[in-house]
PDB file of N, CA, C and O in Angstrom:
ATOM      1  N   UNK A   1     -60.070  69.804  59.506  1.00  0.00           N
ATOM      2  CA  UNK A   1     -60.549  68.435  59.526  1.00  0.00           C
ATOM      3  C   UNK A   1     -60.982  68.057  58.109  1.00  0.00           C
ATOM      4  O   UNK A   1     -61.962  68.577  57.575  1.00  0.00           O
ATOM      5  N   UNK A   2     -60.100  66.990  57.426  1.00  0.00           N
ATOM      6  CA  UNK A   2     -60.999  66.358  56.229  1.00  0.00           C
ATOM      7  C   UNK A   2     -61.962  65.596  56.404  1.00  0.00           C
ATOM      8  O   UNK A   2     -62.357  65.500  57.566  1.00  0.00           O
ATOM      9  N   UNK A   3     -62.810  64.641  55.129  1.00  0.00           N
ATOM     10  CA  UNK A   3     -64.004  64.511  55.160  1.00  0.00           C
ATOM     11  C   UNK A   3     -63.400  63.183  55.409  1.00  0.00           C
ATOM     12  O   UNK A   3     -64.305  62.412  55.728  1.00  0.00           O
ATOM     13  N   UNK A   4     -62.222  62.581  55.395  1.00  0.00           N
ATOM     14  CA  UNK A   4     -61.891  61.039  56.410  1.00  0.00           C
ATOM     15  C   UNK A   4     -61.445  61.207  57.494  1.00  0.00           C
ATOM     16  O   UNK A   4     -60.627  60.453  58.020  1.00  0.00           O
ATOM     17  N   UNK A   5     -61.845  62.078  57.929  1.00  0.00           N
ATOM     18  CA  UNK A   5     -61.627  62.298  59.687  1.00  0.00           C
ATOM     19  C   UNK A   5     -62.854  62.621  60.466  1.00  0.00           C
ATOM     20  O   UNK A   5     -63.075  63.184  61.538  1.00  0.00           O
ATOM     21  N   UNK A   6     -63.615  62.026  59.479  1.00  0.00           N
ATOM     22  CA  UNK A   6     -64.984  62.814  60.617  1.00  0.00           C
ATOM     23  C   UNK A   6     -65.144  61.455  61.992  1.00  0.00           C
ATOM     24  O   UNK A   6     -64.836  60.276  61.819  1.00  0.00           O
ATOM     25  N   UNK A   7     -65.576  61.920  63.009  1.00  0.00           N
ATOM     26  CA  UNK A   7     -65.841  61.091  63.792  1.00  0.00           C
ATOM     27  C   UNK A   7     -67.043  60.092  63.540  1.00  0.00           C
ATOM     28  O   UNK A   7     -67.996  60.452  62.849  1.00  0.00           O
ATOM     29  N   UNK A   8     -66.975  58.590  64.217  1.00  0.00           N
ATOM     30  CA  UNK A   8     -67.669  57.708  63.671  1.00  0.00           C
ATOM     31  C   UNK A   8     -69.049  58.022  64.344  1.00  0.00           C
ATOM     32  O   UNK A   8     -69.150  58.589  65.432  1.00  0.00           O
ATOM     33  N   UNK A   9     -70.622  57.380  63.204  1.00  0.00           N
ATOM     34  CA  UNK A   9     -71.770  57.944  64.438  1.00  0.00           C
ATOM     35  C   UNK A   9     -72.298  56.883  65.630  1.00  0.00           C
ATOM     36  O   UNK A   9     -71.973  55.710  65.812  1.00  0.00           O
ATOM     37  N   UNK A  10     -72.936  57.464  66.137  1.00  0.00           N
ATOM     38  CA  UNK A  10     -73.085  57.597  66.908  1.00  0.00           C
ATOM     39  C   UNK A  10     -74.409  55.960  66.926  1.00  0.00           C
ATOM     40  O   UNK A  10     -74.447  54.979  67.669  1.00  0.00           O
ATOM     41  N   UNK A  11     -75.041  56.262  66.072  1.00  0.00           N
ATOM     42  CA  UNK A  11     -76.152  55.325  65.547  1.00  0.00           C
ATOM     43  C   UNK A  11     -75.986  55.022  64.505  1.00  0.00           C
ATOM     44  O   UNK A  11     -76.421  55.846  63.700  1.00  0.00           O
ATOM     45  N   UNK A  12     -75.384  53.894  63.950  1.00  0.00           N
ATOM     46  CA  UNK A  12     -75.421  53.240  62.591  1.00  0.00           C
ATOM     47  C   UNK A  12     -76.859  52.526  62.049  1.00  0.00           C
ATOM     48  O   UNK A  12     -77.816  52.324  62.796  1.00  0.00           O
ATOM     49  N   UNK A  13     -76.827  52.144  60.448  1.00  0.00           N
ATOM     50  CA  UNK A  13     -77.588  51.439  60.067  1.00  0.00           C
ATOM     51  C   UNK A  13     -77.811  50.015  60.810  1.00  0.00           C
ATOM     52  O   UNK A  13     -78.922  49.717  61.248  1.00  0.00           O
ATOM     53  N   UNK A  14     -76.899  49.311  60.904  1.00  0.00           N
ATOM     54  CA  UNK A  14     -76.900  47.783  61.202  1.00  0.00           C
ATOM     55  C   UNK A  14     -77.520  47.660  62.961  1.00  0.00           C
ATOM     56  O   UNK A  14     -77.953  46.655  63.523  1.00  0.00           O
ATOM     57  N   UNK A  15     -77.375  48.963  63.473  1.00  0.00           N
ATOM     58  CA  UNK A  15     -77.688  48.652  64.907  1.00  0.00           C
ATOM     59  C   UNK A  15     -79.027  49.172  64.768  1.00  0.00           C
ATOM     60  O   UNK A  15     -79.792  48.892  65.691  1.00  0.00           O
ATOM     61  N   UNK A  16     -79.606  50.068  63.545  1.00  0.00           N
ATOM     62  CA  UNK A  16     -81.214  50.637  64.003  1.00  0.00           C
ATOM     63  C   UNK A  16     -82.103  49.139  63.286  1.00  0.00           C
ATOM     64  O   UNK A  16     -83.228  48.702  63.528  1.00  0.00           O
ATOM     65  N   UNK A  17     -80.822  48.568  62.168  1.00  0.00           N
ATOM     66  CA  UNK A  17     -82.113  46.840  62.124  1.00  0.00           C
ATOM     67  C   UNK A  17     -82.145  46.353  62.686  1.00  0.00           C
ATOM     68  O   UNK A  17     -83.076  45.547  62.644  1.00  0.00           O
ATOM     69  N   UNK A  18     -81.218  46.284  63.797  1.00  0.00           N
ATOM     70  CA  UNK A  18     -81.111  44.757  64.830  1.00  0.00           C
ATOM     71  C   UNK A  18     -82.159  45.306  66.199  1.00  0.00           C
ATOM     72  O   UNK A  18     -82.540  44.646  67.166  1.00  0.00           O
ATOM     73  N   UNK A  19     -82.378  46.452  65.924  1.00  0.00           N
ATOM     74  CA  UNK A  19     -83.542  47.347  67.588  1.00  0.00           C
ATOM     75  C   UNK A  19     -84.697  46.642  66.551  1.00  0.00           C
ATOM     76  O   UNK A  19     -85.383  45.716  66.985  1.00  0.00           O
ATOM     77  N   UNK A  20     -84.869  47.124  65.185  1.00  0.00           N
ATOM     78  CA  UNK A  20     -86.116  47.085  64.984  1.00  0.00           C
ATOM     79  C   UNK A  20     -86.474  45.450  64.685  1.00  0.00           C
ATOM     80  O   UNK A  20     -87.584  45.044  65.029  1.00  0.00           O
ATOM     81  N   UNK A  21     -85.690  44.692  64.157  1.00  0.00           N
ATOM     82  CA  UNK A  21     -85.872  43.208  64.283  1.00  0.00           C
ATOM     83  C   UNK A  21     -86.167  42.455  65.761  1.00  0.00           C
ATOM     84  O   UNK A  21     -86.988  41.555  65.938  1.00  0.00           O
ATOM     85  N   UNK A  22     -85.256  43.075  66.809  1.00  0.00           N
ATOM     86  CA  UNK A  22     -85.717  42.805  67.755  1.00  0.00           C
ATOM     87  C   UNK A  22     -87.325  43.058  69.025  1.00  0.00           C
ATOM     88  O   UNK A  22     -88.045  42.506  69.856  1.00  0.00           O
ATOM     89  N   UNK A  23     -87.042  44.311  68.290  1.00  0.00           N
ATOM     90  CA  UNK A  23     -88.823  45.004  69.157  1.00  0.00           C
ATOM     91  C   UNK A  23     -89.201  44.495  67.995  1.00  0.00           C
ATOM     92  O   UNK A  23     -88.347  43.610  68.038  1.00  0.00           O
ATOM     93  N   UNK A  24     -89.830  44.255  66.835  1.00  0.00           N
ATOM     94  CA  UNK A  24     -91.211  43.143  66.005  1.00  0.00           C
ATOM     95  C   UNK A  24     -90.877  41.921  66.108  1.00  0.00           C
ATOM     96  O   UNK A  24     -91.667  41.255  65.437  1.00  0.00           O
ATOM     97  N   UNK A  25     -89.903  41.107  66.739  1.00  0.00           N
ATOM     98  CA  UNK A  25     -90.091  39.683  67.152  1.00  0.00           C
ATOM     99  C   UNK A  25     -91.061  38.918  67.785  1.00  0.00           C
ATOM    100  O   UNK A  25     -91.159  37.703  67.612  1.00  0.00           O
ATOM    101  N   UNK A  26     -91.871  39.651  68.600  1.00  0.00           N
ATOM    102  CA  UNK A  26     -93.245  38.946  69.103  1.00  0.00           C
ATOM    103  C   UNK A  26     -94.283  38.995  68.267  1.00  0.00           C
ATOM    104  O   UNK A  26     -95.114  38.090  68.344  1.00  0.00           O
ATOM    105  N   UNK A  27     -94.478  40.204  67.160  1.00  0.00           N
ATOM    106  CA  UNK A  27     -95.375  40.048  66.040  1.00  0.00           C
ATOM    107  C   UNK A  27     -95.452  39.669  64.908  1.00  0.00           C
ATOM    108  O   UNK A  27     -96.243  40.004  64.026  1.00  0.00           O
ATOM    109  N   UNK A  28     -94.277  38.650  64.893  1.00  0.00           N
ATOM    110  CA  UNK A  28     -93.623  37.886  63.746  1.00  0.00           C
ATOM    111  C   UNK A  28     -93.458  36.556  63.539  1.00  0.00           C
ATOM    112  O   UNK A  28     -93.457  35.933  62.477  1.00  0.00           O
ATOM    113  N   UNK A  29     -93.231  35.943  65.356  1.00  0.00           N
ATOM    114  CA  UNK A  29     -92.634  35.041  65.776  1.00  0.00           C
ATOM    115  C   UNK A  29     -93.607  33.590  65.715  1.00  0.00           C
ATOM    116  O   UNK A  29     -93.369  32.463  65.280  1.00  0.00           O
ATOM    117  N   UNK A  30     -94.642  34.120  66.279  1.00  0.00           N
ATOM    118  CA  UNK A  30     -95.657  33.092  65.896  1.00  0.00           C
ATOM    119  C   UNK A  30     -95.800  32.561  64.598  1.00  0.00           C
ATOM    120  O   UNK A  30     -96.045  31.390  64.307  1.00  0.00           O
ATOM    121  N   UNK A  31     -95.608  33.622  63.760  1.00  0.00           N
ATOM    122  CA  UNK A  31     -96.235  32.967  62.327  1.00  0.00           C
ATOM    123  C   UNK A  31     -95.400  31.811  61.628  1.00  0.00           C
ATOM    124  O   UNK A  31     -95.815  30.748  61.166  1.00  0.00           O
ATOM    125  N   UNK A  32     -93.816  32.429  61.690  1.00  0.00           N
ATOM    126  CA  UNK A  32     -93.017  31.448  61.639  1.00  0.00           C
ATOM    127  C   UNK A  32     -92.594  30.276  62.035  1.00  0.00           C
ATOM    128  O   UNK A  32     -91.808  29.452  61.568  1.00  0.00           O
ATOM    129  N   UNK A  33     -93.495  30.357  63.336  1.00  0.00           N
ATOM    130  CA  UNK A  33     -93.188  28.932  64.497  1.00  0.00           C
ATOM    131  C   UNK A  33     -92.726  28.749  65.178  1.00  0.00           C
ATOM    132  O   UNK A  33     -93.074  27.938  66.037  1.00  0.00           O
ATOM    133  N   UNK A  34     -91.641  29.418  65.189  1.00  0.00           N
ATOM    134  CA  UNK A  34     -90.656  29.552  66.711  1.00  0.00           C
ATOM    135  C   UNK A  34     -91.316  29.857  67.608  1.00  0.00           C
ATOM    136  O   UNK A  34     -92.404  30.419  67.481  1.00  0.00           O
ATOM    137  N   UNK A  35     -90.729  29.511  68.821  1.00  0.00           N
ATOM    138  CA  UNK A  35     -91.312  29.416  70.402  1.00  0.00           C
ATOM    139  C   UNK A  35     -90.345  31.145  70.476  1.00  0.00           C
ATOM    140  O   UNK A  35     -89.312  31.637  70.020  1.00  0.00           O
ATOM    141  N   UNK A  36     -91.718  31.606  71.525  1.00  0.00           N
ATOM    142  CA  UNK A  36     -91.761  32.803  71.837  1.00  0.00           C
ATOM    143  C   UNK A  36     -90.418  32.922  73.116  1.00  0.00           C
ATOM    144  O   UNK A  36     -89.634  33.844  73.345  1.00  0.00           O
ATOM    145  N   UNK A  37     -90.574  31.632  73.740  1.00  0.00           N
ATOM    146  CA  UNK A  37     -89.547  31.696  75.149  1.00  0.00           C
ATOM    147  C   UNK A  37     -87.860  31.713  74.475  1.00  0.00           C
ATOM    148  O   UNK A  37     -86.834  32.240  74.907  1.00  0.00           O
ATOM    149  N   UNK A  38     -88.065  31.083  73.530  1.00  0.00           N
ATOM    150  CA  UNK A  38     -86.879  30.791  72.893  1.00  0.00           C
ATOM    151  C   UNK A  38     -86.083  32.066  72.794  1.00  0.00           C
ATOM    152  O   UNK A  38     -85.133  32.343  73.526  1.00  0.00           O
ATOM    153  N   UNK A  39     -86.547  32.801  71.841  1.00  0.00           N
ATOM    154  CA  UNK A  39     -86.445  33.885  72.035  1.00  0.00           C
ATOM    155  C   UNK A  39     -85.881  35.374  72.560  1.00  0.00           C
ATOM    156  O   UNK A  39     -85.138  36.316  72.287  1.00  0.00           O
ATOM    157  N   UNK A  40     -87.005  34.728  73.711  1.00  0.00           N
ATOM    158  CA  UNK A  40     -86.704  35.696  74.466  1.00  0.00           C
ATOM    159  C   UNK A  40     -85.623  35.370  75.805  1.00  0.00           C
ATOM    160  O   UNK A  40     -85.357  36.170  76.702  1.00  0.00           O
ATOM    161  N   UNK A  41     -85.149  34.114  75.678  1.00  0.00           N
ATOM    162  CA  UNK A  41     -83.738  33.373  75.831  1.00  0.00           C
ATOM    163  C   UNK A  41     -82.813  33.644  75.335  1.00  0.00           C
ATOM    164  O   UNK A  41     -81.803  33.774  76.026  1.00  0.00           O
ATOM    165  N   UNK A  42     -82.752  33.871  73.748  1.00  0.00           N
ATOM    166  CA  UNK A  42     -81.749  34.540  73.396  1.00  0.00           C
ATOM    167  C   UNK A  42     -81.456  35.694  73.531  1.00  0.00           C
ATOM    168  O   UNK A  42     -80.316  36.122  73.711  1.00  0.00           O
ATOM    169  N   UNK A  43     -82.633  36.435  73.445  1.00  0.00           N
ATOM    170  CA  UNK A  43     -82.463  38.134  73.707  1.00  0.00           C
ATOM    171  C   UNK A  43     -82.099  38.379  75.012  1.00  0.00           C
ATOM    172  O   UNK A  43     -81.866  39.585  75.089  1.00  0.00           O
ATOM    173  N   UNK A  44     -81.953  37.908  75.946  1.00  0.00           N
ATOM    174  CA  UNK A  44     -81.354  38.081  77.381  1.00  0.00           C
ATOM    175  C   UNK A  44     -79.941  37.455  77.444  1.00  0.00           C
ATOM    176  O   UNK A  44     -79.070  38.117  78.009  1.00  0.00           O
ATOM    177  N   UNK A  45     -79.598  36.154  76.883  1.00  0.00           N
ATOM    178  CA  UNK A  45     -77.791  36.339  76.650  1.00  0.00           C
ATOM    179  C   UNK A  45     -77.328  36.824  75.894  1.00  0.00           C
ATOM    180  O   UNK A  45     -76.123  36.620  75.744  1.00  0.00           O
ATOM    181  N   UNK A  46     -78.172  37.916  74.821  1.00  0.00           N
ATOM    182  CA  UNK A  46     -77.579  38.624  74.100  1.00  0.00           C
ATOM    183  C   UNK A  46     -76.940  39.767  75.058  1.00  0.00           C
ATOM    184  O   UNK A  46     -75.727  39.971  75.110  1.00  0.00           O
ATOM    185  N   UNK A  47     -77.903  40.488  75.809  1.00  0.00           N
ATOM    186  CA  UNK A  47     -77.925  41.872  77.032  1.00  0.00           C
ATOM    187  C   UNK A  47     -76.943  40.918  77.825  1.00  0.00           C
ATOM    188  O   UNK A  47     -75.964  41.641  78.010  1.00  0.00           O
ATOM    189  N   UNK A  48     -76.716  39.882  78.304  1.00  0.00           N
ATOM    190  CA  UNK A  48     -75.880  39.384  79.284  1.00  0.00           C
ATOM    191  C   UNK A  48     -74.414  39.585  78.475  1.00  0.00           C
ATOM    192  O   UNK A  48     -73.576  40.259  79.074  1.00  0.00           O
ATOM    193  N   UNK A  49     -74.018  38.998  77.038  1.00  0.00           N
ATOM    194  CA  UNK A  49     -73.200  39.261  76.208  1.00  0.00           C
ATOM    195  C   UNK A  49     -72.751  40.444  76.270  1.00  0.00           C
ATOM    196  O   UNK A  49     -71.679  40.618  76.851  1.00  0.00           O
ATOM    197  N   UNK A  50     -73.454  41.563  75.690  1.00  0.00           N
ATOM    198  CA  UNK A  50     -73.063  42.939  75.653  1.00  0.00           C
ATOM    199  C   UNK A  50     -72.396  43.551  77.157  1.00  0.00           C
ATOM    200  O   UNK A  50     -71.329  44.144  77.322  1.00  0.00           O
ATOM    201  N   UNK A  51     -73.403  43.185  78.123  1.00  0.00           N
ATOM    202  CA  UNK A  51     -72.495  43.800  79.903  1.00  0.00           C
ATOM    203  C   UNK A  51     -71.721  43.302  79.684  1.00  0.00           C
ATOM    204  O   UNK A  51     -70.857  44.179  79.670  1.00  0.00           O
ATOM    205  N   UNK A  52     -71.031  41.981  79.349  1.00  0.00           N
ATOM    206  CA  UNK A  52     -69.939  41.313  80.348  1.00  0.00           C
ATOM    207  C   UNK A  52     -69.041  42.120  79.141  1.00  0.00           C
ATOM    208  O   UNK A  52     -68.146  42.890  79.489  1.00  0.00           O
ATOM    209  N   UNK A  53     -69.281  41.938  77.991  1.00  0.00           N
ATOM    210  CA  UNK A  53     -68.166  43.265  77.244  1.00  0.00           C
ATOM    211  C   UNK A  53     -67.957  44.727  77.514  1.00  0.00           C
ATOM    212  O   UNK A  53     -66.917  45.382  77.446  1.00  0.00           O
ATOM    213  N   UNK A  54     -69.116  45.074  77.818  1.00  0.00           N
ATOM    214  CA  UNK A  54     -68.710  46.471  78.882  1.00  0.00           C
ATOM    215  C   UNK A  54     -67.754  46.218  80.005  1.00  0.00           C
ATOM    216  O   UNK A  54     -66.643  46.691  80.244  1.00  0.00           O
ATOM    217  N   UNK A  55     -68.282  45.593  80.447  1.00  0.00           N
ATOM    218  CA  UNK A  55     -67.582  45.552  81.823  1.00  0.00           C
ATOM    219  C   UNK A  55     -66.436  44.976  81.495  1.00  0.00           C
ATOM    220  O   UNK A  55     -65.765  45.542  82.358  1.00  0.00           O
ATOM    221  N   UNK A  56     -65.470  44.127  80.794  1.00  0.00           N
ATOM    222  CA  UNK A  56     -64.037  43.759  80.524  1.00  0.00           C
ATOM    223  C   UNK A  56     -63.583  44.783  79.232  1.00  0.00           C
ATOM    224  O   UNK A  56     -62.383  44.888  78.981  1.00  0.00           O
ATOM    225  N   UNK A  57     -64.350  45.357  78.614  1.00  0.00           N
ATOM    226  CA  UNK A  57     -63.319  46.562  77.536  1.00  0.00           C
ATOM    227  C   UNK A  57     -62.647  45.516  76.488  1.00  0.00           C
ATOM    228  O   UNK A  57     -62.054  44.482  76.796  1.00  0.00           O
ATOM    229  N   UNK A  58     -62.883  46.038  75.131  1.00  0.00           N
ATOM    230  CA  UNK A  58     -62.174  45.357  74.472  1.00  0.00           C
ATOM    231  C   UNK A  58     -62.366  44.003  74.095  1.00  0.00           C
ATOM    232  O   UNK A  58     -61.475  43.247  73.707  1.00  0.00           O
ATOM    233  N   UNK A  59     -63.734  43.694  74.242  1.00  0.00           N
ATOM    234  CA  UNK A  59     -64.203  42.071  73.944  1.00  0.00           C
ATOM    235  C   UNK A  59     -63.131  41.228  74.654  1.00  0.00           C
ATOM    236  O   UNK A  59     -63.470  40.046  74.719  1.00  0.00           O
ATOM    237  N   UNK A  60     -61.967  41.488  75.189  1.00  0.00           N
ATOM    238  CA  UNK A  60     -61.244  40.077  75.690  1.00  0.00           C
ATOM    239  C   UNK A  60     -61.916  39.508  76.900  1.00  0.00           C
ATOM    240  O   UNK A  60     -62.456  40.056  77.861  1.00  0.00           O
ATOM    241  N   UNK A  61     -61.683  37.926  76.498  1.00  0.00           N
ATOM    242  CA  UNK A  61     -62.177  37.273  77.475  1.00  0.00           C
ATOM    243  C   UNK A  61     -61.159  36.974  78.604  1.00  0.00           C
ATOM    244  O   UNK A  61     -60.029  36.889  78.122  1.00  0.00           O
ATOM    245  N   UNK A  62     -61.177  36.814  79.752  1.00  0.00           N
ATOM    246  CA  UNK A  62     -59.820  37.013  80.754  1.00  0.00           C
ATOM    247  C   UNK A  62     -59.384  35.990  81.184  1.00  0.00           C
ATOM    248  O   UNK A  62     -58.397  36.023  81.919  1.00  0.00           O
ATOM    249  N   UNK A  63     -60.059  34.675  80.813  1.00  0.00           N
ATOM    250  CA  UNK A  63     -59.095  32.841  81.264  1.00  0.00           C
ATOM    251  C   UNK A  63     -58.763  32.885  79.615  1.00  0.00           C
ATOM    252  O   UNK A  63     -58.206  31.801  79.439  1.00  0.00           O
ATOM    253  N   UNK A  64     -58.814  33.593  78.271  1.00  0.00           N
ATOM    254  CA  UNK A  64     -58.612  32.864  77.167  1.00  0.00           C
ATOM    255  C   UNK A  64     -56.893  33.315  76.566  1.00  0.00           C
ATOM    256  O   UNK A  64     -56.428  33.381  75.429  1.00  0.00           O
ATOM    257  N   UNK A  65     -56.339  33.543  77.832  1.00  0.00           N
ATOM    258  CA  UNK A  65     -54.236  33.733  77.275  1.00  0.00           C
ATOM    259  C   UNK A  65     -54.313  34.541  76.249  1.00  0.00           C
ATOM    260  O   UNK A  65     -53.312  34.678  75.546  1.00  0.00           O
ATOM    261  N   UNK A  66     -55.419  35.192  75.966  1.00  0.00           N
ATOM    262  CA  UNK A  66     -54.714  36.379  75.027  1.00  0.00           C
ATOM    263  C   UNK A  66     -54.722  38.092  75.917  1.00  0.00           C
ATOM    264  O   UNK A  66     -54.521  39.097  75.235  1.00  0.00           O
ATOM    265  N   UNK A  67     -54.922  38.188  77.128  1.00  0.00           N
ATOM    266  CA  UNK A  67     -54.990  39.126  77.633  1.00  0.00           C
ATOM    267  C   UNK A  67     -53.379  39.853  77.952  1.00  0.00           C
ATOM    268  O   UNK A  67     -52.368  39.168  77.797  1.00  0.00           O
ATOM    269  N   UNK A  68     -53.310  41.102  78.345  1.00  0.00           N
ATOM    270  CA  UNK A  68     -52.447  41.363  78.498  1.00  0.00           C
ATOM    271  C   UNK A  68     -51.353  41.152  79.757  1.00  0.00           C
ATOM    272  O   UNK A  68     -50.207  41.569  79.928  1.00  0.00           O
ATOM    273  N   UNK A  69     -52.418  40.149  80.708  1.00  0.00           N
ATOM    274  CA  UNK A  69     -51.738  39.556  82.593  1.00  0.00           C
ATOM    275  C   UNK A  69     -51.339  38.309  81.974  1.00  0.00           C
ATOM    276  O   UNK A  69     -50.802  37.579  82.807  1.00  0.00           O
ATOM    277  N   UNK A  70     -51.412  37.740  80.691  1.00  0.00           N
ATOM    278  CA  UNK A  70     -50.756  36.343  80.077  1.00  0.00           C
ATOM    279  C   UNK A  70     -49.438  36.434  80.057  1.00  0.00           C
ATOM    280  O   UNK A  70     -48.511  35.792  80.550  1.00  0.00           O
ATOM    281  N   UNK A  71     -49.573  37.577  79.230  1.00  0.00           N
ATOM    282  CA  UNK A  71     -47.708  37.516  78.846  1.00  0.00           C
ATOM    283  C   UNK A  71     -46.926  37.783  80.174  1.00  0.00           C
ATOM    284  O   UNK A  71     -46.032  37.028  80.557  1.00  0.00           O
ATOM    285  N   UNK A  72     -47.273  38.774  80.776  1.00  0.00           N
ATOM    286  CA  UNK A  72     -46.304  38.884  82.003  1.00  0.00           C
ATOM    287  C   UNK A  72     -46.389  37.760  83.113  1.00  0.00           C
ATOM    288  O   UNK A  72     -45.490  37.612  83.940  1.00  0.00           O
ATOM    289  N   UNK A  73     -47.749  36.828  83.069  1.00  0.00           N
ATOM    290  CA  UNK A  73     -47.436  35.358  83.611  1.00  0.00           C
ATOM    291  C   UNK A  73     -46.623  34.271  83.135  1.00  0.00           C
ATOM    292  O   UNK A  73     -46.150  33.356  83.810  1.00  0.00           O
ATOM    293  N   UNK A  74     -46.495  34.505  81.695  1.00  0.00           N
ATOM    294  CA  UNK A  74     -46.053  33.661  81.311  1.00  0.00           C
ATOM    295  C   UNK A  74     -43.716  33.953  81.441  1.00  0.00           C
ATOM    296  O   UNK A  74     -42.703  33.257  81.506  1.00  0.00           O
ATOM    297  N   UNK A  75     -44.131  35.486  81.402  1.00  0.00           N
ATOM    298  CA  UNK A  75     -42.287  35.827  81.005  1.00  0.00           C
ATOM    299  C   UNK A  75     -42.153  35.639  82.882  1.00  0.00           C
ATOM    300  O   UNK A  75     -41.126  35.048  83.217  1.00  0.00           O
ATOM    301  N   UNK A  76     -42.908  36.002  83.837  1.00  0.00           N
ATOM    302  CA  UNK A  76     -42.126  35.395  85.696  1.00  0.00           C
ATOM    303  C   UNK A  76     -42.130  33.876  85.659  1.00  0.00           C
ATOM    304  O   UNK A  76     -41.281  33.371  86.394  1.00  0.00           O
ATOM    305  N   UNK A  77     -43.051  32.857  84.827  1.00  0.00           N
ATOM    306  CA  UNK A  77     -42.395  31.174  85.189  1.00  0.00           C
ATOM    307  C   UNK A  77     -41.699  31.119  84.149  1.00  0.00           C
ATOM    308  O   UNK A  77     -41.660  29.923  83.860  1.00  0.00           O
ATOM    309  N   UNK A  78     -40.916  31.903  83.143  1.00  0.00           N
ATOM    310  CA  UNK A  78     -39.837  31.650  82.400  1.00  0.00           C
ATOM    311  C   UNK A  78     -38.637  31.407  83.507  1.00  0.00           C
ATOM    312  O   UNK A  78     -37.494  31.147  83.131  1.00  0.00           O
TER     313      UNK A  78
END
């Protein structure tokens, strides 16, 4: 195995700022002014965001014709 084959980790940088930006948002949030509900509105269609990409694989969205049941709908009303 070379040193460009190592497997990718597991925990990156960009995902341990976005935990820690997210858990100190209530001790931050006030000062700046933003509404606390707001918030915590977004941080729940964020978790709603992430399932519905678990659960379909592959970020595709499944009414947006780029899936792979498009093309073979589209080549039977040819």
């Amino acid at each position: 195995m070379t040193s460009t084959d190592r497997p990718a980790p597991l925990i990156t940088a960009p995902m341990v700022f976005t935990v820690a930006v997210l858990a100190s948002t209530p001790l931050w949030l006030t000062q700046v002014g933003l509404y606390q509900y707001l918030a915590l509105e977004i941080m729940i269609w964020m978790m709603f965001a992430l399932g519905h990409n678990l659960l379909l694989g592959q970020g595709v969205c499944p009414r947006s014709g780029t899936g792979p049941t498009s093309a073979s709908v589209r080549m039977r009303l040819a």
